[in-house]
Coordinates of C-alpha atoms in Angstrom, one line a residue:
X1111 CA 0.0 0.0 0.0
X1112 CA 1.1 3.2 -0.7
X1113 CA 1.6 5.8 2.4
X1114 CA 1.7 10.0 2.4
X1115 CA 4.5 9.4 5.4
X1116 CA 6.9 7.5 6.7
X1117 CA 6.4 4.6 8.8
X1118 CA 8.9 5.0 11.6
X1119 CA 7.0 2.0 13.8
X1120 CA 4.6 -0.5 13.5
X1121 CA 3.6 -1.8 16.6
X1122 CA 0.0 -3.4 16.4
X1123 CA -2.8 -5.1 14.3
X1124 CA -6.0 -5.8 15.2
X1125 CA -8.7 -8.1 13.3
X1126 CA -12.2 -7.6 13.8
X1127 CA -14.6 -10.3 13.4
X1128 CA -15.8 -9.2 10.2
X1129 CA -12.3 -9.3 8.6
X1130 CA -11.4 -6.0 8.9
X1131 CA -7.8 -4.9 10.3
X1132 CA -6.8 -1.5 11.9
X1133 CA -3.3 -0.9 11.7
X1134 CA -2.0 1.6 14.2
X1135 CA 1.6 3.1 12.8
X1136 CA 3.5 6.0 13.9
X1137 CA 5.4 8.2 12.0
X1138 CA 7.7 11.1 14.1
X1139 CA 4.4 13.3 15.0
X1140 CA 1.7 11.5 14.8
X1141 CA 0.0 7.7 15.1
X1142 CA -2.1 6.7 12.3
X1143 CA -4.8 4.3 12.1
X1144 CA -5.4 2.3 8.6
X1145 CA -8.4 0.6 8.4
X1146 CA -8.1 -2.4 6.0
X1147 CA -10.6 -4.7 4.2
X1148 CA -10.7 -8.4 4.4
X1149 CA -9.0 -8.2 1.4
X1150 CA -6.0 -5.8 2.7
X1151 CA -6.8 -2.6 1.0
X1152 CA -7.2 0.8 3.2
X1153 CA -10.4 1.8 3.3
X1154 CA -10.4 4.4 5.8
X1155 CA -7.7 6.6 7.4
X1156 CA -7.8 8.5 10.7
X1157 CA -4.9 10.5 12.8
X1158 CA -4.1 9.7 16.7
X1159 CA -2.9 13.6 17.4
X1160 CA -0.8 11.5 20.3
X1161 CA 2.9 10.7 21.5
X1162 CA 4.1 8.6 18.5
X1163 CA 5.9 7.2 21.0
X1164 CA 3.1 5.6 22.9
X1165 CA 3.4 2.8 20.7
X1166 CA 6.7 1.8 21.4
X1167 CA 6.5 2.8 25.1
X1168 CA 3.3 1.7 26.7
X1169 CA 2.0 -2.1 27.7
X1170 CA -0.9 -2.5 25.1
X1171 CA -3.3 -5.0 27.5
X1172 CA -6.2 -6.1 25.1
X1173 CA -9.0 -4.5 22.7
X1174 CA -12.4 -4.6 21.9
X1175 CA -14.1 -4.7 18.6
X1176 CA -17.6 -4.1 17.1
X1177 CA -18.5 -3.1 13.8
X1178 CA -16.4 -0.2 12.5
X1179 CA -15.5 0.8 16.0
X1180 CA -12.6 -0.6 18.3
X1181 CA -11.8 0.4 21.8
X1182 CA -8.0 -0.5 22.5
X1183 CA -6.1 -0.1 26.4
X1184 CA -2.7 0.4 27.2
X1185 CA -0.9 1.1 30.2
X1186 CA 1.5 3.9 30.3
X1187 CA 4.1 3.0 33.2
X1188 CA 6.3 6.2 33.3
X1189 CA 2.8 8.3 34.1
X1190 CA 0.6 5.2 35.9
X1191 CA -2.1 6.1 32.9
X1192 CA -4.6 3.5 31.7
X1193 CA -5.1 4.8 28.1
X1194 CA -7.9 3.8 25.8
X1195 CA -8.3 4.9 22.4
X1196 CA -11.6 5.0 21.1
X1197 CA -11.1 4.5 17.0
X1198 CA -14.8 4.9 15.0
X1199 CA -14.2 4.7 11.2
X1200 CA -18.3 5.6 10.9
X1201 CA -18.0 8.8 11.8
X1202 CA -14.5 8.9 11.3
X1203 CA -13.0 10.0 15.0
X1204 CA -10.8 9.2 17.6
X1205 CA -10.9 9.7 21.1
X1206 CA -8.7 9.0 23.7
X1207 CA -9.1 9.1 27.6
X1208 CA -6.1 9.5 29.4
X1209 CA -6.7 8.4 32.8
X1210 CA -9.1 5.6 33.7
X1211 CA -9.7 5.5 37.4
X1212 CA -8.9 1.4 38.4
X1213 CA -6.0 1.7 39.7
X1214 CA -4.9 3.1 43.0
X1215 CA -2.0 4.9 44.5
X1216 CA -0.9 2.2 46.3
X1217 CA -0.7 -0.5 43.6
X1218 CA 1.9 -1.1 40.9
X1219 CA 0.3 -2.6 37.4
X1220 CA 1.6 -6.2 36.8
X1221 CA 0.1 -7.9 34.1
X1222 CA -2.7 -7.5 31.9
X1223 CA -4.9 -10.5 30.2
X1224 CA -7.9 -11.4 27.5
X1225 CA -10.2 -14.2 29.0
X1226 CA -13.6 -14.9 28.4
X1227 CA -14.3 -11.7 26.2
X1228 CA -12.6 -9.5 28.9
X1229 CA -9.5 -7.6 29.3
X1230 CA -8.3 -8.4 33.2
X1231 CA -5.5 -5.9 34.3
X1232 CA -3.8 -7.6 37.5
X1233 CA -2.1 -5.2 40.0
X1234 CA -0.1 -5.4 43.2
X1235 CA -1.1 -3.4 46.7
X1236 CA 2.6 -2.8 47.5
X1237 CA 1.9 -2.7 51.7
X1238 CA -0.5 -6.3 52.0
X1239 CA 0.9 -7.7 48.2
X1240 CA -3.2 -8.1 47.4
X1241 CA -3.6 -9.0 43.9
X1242 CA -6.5 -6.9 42.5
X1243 CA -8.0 -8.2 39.2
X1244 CA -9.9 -5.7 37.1
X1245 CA -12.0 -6.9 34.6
X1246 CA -13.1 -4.9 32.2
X1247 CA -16.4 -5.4 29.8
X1248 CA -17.0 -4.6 26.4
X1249 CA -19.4 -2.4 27.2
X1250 CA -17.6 0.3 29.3
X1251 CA -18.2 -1.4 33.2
X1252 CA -15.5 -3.1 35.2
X1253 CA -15.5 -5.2 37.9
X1254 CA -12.7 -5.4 40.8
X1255 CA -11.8 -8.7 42.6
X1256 CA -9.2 -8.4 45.8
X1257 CA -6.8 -11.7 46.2
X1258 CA -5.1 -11.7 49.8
X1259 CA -1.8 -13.0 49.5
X1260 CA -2.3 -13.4 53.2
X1261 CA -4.8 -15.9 53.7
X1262 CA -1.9 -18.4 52.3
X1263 CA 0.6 -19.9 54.9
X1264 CA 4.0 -18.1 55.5
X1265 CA 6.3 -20.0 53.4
X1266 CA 3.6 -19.9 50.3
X1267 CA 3.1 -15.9 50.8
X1268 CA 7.4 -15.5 51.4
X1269 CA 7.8 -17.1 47.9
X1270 CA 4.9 -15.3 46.2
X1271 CA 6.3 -11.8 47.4
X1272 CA 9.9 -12.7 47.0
X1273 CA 9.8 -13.9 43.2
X1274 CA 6.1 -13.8 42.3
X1275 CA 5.1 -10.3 42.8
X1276 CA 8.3 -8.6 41.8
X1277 CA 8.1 -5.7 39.3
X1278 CA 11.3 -6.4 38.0
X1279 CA 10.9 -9.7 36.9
X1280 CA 10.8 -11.0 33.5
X1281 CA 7.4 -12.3 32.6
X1282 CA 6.0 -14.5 29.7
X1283 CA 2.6 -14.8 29.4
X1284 CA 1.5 -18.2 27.0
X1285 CA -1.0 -17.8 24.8
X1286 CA -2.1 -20.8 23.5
X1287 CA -4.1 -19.0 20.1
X1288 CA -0.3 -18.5 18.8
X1289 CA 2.6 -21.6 17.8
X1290 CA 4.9 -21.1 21.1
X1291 CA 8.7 -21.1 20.9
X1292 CA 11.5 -21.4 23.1
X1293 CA 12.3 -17.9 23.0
X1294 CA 9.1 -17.2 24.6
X1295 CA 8.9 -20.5 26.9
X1296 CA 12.9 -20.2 28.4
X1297 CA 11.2 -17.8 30.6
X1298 CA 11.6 -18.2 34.3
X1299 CA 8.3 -16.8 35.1
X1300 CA 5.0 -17.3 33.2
X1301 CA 1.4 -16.1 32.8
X1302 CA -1.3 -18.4 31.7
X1303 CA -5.3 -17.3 31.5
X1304 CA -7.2 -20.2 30.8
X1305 CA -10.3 -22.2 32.1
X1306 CA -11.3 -19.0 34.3
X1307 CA -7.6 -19.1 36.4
X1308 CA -4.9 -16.6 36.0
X1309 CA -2.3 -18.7 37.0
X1310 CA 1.7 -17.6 37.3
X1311 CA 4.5 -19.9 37.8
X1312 CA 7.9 -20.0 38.8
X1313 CA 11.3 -21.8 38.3
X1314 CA 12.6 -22.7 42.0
X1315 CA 15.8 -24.0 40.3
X1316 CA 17.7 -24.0 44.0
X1317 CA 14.8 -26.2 45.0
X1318 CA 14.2 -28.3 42.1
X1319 CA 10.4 -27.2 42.1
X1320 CA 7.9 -25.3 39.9
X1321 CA 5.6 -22.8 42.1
X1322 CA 2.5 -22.5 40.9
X1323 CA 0.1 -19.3 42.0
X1324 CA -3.7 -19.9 40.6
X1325 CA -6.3 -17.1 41.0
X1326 CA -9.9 -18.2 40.3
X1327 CA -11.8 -15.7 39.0
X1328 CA -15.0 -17.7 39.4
X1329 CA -14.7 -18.7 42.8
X1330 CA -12.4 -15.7 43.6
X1331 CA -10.3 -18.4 45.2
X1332 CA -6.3 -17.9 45.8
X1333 CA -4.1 -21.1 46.0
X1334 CA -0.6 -21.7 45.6
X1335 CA 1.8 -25.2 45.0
X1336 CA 5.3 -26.1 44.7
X1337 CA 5.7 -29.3 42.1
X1338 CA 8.8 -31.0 42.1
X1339 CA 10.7 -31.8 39.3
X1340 CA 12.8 -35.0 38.2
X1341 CA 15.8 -35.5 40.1
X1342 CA 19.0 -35.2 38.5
X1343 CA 22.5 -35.3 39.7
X1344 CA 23.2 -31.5 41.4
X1345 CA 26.4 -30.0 41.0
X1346 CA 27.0 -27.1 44.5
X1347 CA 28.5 -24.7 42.4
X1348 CA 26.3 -25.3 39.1
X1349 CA 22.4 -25.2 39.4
X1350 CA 21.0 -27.7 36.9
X1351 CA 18.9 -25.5 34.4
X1352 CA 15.0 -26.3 34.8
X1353 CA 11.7 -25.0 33.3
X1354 CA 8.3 -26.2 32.9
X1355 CA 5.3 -25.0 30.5
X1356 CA 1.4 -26.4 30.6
X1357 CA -0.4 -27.6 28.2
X1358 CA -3.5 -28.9 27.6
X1359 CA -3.6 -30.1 31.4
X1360 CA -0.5 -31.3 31.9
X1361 CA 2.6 -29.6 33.5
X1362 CA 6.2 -30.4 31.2
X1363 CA 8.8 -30.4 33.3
X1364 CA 12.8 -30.3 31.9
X1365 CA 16.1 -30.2 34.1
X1366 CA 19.7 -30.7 32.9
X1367 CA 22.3 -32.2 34.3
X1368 CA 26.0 -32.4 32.7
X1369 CA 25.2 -35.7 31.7
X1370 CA 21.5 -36.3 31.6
X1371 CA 18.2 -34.5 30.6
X1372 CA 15.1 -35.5 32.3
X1373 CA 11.8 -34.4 31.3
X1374 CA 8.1 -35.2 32.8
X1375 CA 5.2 -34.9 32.1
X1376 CA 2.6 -34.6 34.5
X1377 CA -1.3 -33.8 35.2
X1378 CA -1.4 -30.2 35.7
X1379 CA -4.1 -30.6 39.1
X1380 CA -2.8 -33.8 40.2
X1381 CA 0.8 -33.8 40.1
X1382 CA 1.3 -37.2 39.3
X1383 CA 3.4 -38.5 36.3
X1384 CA 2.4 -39.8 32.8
X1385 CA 5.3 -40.0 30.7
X1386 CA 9.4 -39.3 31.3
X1387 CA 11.5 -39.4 29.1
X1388 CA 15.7 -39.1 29.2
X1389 CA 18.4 -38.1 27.3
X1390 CA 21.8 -39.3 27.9
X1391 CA 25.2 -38.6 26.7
X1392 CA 26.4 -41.5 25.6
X1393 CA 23.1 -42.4 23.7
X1394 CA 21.1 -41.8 21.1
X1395 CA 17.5 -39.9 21.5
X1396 CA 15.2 -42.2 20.9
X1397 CA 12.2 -39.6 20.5
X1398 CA 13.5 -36.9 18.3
X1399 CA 12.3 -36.2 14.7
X1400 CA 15.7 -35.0 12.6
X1401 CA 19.1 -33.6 13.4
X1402 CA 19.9 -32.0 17.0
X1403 CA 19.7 -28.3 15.3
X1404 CA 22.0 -24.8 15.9
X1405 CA 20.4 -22.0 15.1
X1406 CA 21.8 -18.3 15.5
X1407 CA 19.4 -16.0 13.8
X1408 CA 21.8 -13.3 15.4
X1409 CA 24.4 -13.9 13.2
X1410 CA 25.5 -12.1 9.9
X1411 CA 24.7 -14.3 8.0
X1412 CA 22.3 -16.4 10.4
X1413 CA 24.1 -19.8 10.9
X1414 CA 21.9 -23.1 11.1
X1415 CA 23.7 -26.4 11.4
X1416 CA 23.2 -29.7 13.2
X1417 CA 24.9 -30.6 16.2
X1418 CA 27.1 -34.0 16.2
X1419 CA 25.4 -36.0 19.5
X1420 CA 23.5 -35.8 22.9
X1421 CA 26.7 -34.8 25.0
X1422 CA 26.9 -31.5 22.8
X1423 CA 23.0 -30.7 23.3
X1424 CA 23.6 -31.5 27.2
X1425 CA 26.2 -28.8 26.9
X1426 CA 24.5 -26.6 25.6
X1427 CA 21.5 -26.3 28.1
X1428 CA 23.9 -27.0 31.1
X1429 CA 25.2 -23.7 30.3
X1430 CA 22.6 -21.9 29.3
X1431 CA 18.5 -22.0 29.5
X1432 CA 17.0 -25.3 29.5
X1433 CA 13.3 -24.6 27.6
X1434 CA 10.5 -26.7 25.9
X1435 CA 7.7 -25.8 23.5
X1436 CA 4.6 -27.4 22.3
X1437 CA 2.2 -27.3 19.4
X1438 CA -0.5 -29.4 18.2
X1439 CA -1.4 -30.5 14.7
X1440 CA -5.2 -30.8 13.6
X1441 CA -4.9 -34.3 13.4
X1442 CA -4.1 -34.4 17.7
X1443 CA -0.4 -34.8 17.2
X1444 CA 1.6 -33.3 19.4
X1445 CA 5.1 -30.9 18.4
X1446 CA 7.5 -30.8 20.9
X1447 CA 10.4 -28.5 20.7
X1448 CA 13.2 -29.2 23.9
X1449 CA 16.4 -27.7 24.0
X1450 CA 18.5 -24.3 24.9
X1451 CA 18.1 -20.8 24.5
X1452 CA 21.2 -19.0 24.4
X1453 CA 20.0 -15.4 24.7
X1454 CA 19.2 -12.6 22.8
X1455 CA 21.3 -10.4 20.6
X1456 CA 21.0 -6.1 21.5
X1457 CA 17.6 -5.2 19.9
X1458 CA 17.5 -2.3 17.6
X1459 CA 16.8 0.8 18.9
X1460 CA 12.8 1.4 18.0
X1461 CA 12.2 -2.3 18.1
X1462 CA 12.4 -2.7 21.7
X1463 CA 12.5 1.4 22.5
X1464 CA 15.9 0.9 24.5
X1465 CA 18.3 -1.1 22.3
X1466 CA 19.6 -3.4 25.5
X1467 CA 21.4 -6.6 25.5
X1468 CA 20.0 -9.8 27.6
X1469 CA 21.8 -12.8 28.6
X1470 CA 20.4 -15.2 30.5
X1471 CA 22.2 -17.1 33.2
X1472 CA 21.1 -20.7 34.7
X1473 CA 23.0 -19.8 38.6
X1474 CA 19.9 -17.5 38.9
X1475 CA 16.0 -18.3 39.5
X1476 CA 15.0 -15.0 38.5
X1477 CA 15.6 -13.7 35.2
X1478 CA 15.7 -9.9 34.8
X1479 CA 17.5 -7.6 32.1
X1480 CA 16.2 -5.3 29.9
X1481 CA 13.5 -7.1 28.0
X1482 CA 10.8 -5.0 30.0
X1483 CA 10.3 -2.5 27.2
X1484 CA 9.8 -5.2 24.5
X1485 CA 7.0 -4.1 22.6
X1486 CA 4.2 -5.2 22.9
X1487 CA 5.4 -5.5 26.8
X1488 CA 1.8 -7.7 27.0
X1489 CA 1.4 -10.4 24.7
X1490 CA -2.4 -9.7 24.6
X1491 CA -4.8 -10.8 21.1
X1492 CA -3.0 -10.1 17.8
X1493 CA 0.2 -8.4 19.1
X1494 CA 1.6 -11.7 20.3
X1495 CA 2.6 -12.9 17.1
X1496 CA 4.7 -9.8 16.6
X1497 CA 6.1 -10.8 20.1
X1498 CA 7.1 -13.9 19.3
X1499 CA 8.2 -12.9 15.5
X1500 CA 10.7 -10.0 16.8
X1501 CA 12.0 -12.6 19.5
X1502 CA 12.8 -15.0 17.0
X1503 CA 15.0 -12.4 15.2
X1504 CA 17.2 -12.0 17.6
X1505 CA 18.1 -15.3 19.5
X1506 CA 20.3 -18.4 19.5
X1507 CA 18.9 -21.7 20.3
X1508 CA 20.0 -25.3 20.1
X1509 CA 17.2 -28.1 20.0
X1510 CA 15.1 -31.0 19.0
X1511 CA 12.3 -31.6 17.5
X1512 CA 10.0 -34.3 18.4
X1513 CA 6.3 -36.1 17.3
X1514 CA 4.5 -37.6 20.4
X1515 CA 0.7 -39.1 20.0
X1516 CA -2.0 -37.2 21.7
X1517 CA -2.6 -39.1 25.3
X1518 CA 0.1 -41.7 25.1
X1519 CA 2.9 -39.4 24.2
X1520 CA 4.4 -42.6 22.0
X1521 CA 6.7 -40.6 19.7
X1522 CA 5.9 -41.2 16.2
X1523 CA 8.0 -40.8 12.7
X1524 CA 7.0 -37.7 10.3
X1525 CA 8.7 -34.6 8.6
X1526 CA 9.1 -31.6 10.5
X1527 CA 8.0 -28.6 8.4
X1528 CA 9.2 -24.5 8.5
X1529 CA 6.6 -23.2 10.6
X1530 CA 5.4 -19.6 9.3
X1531 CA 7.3 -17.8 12.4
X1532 CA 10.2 -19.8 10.9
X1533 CA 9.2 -18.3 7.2
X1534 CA 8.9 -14.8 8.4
X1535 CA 12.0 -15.1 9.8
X1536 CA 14.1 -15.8 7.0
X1537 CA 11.7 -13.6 4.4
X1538 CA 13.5 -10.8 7.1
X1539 CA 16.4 -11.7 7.0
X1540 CA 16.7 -11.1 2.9
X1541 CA 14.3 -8.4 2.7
X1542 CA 13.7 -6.2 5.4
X1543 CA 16.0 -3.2 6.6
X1544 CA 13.1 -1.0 8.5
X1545 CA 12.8 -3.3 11.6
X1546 CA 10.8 -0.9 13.2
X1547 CA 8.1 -1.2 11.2
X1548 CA 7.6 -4.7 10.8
X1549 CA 3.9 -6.3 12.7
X1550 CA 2.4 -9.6 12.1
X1551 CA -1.0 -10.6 13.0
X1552 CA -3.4 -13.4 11.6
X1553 CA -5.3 -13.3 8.7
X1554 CA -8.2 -15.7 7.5
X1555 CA -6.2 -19.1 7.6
X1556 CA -2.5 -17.8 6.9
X1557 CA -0.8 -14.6 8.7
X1558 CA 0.6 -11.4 7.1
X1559 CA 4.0 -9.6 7.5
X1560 CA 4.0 -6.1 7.5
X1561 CA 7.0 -3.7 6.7
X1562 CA 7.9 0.1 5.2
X1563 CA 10.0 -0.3 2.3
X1564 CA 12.5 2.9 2.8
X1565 CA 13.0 2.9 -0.7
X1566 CA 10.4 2.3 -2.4
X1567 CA 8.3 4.7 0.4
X1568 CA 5.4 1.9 0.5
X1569 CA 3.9 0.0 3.3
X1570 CA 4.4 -4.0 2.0
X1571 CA 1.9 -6.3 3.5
X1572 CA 3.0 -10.4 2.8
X1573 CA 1.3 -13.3 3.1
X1574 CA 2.6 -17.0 5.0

């Protein structure tokens, strides 16, 4: 499509149910809003007279859409501002209200989610460490629900403050809508919304345990767990790199050792165990679909090559992040990705609004660095797949893949295809210099890339 500006950033796309997309880019005055057919084209145009900057800066938490007209939130952390544009191609005007009254002086914003057609914005009372849930409706009214971290025993509420709570911590949330990858998954910390919980987990590597936090929002019940993980041989001056992810009900757990990888997996409510499997380093994995793969996208020229056996994978996530992944086909079959992530080359500025450089280290349980300003900073609807695209740019990993049957996790034989994250992030590589542009989002059945072309002074949307 062909613009009157430059786009300087691209930061979010958002699909209506009737197929149409508004396209929020910024040039260096002003935010624009594109309002595209279900066939791409730009039907309507409108200007956000805003901070540009907004869209690189604040936490966009979730939108709603009906009709012509959408409604989007962010949260502005340098001013504490809930801001919610109101876009309405019909009569072709944009509103924006600066400061919506949910959260108190005595609360720092944590999270926000999308469940059950609502946008739930979690904060923290800084003197009790009450979680407050705000849920807001489509229709304008909110609801607030209080969460005593109190009315848990000492030990649970210690761990919940300590590495829970923290502001400073680096979150992931999981969106199940989206293919996962291990650059989102190595995450110490996570945020899941599903089956009316919030629920937030976290990596105990010192302990060997996942901690699991659950907040109920239909029974406005508060629980928390510790679930241990598979015991391997622990090294005093090396912790033994650890993660988990759920899925579908069950709880994967992985930990490395120097010579062995363990992973479990369990029933998510339960605890108990349905499947382990182990890697060694003297043997061969039995349960992996191709070559043990290398892949450093932050290279010049990316590099991708296989690795020679097991003992080279074990080193790999000994010294790094172990992480797992999982996807599942339409036939029930499960994807499994397990291996390393070995951090994250220094963003470009405008991709990330800071430019910073994170490396993660396994002698910690709580990851922090400068991936706080990663936009979106909320993995919320359509921006996720931008999240996960621009992560994928810039990381290293070392992995497997793997088939397992639905149920029995028996792993079966088939041919492990590019995924379209994996597409979009080669089609990149050759083609794109304006980072900063760049947004994916779903389309139909297939998803689009967008990007400025500097030269050519046009907006290129591509489909995968």
């Amino acid at each position: 499509m062909d613009l009157d500006f430059f786009a300087r950033t691209t930061t979010l796309a958002i699909e209506n149910k009737n197929g149409k997309t508004t396209l929020l880019t910024a040039d260096r005055n002003k935010i624009h809003c594109l309002h595209l057919n279900d066939s791409l084209k730009v039907i309507n145009k409108l200007l956000l007279l805003d901070d540009p900057d907004i869209l690189v800066k604040a936490k966009y938490m979730g939108s709603f859409c009906n009709g012509n007209s959408y409604s989007l939130f962010f949260y502005d952390d340098k001013k504490r501002d809930i801001i919610n544009y109101k876009i309405n191609y019909d009569s072709i005007s944009v509103s924006s209200i600066k400061r919506l009254d949910l959260i108190n002086d005595d609360e720092f914003y944590f999270d926000a989610t999308n469940l059950n057609d609502k946008i739930q914005i979690i904060t923290c009372n800084v003197n009790n460490s009450d979680i407050i849930i705000n849920e807001l409706n489509e229709d304008g009214s909110s609801s607030r629900k209080v969460f005593s971290a109190l009315s848990l025993d000492k030990a649970s509420f210690d761990i919940i403050v300590k590495y829970m709570l923290d502001r400073e911590n680096d979150y992931e949330q999981i969106n199940y809508k989206y293919d996962m990858n291990l650059n989102i998954t190595q995450a110490y910390n996570k945020l899941y919304a599903f089956d009316d919980q919030l629920i937030v987990t976290h990596e105990d590597l010192k302990n060997n345990k996942t901690d699991i936090l659950t907040l109920n929002l239909k029974s406005n019940q508060i629980s928390f767990r510790s679930v241990s993980k598979p015991n391997v041989k622990f090294y005093s001056t090396h912790l033994n790199p650890s993660n988990s992810l759920i899925f579908e009900d069950k709880l994967y757990q992985i930990v490395c050792g120097q010579t062995m990888i363990r992973l479990a997996v369990k029933d998510f409510y339960s605890g108990a165990t349905i499947k382990e499997f182990k890697i060694e380093e003297d043997e061969e994995i039995s349960f992996k679909n191709g070559p043990i793969l290398f892949e450093a996208v932050t290279s010049d020229p990316p590099i991708s090559r296989e690795l020679k056996d097991s003992k080279q994978l074990i080193k790999k996530i000994f010294n790094s992040t172990a992480a797992i992944s999982l996807t599942k086909s339409a036939d029930s079959i499960i994807l499994m990705k397990l291996g390393a992530f070995l951090g994250f080359k220094a963003y470009p500025r405008g991709v990330n609004g800071e430019g910073t450089i994170y490396n993660p280290s396994s002698e910690s349980a709580v990851i922090t660095g400068g991936l706080q300003t990663f936009p979106p900073a909320n993995n919320i609807a359509d921006s996720y797949s931008k999240h996960i695209f621009i992560k994928s740019i810039y990381s290293k990993l070392a992995f497997i893949n793997s088939f397992l049957q639905e149920n029995t996790y028996i792993p079966i034989k088939g041919e492990i295809y590019q995924s379209v994250n994996e597409k979009m992030v080669d089609y990149q590589n050759i083609i794109i210099t304006n980072k900063a542009s760049m947004v994916t989002f779903p389309h139909k059945n297939s998803y689009i890339l967008g990007y400025y072309d500097d030269d050519k002074k046009k907006y290129n949307l591509v489909e995968f």
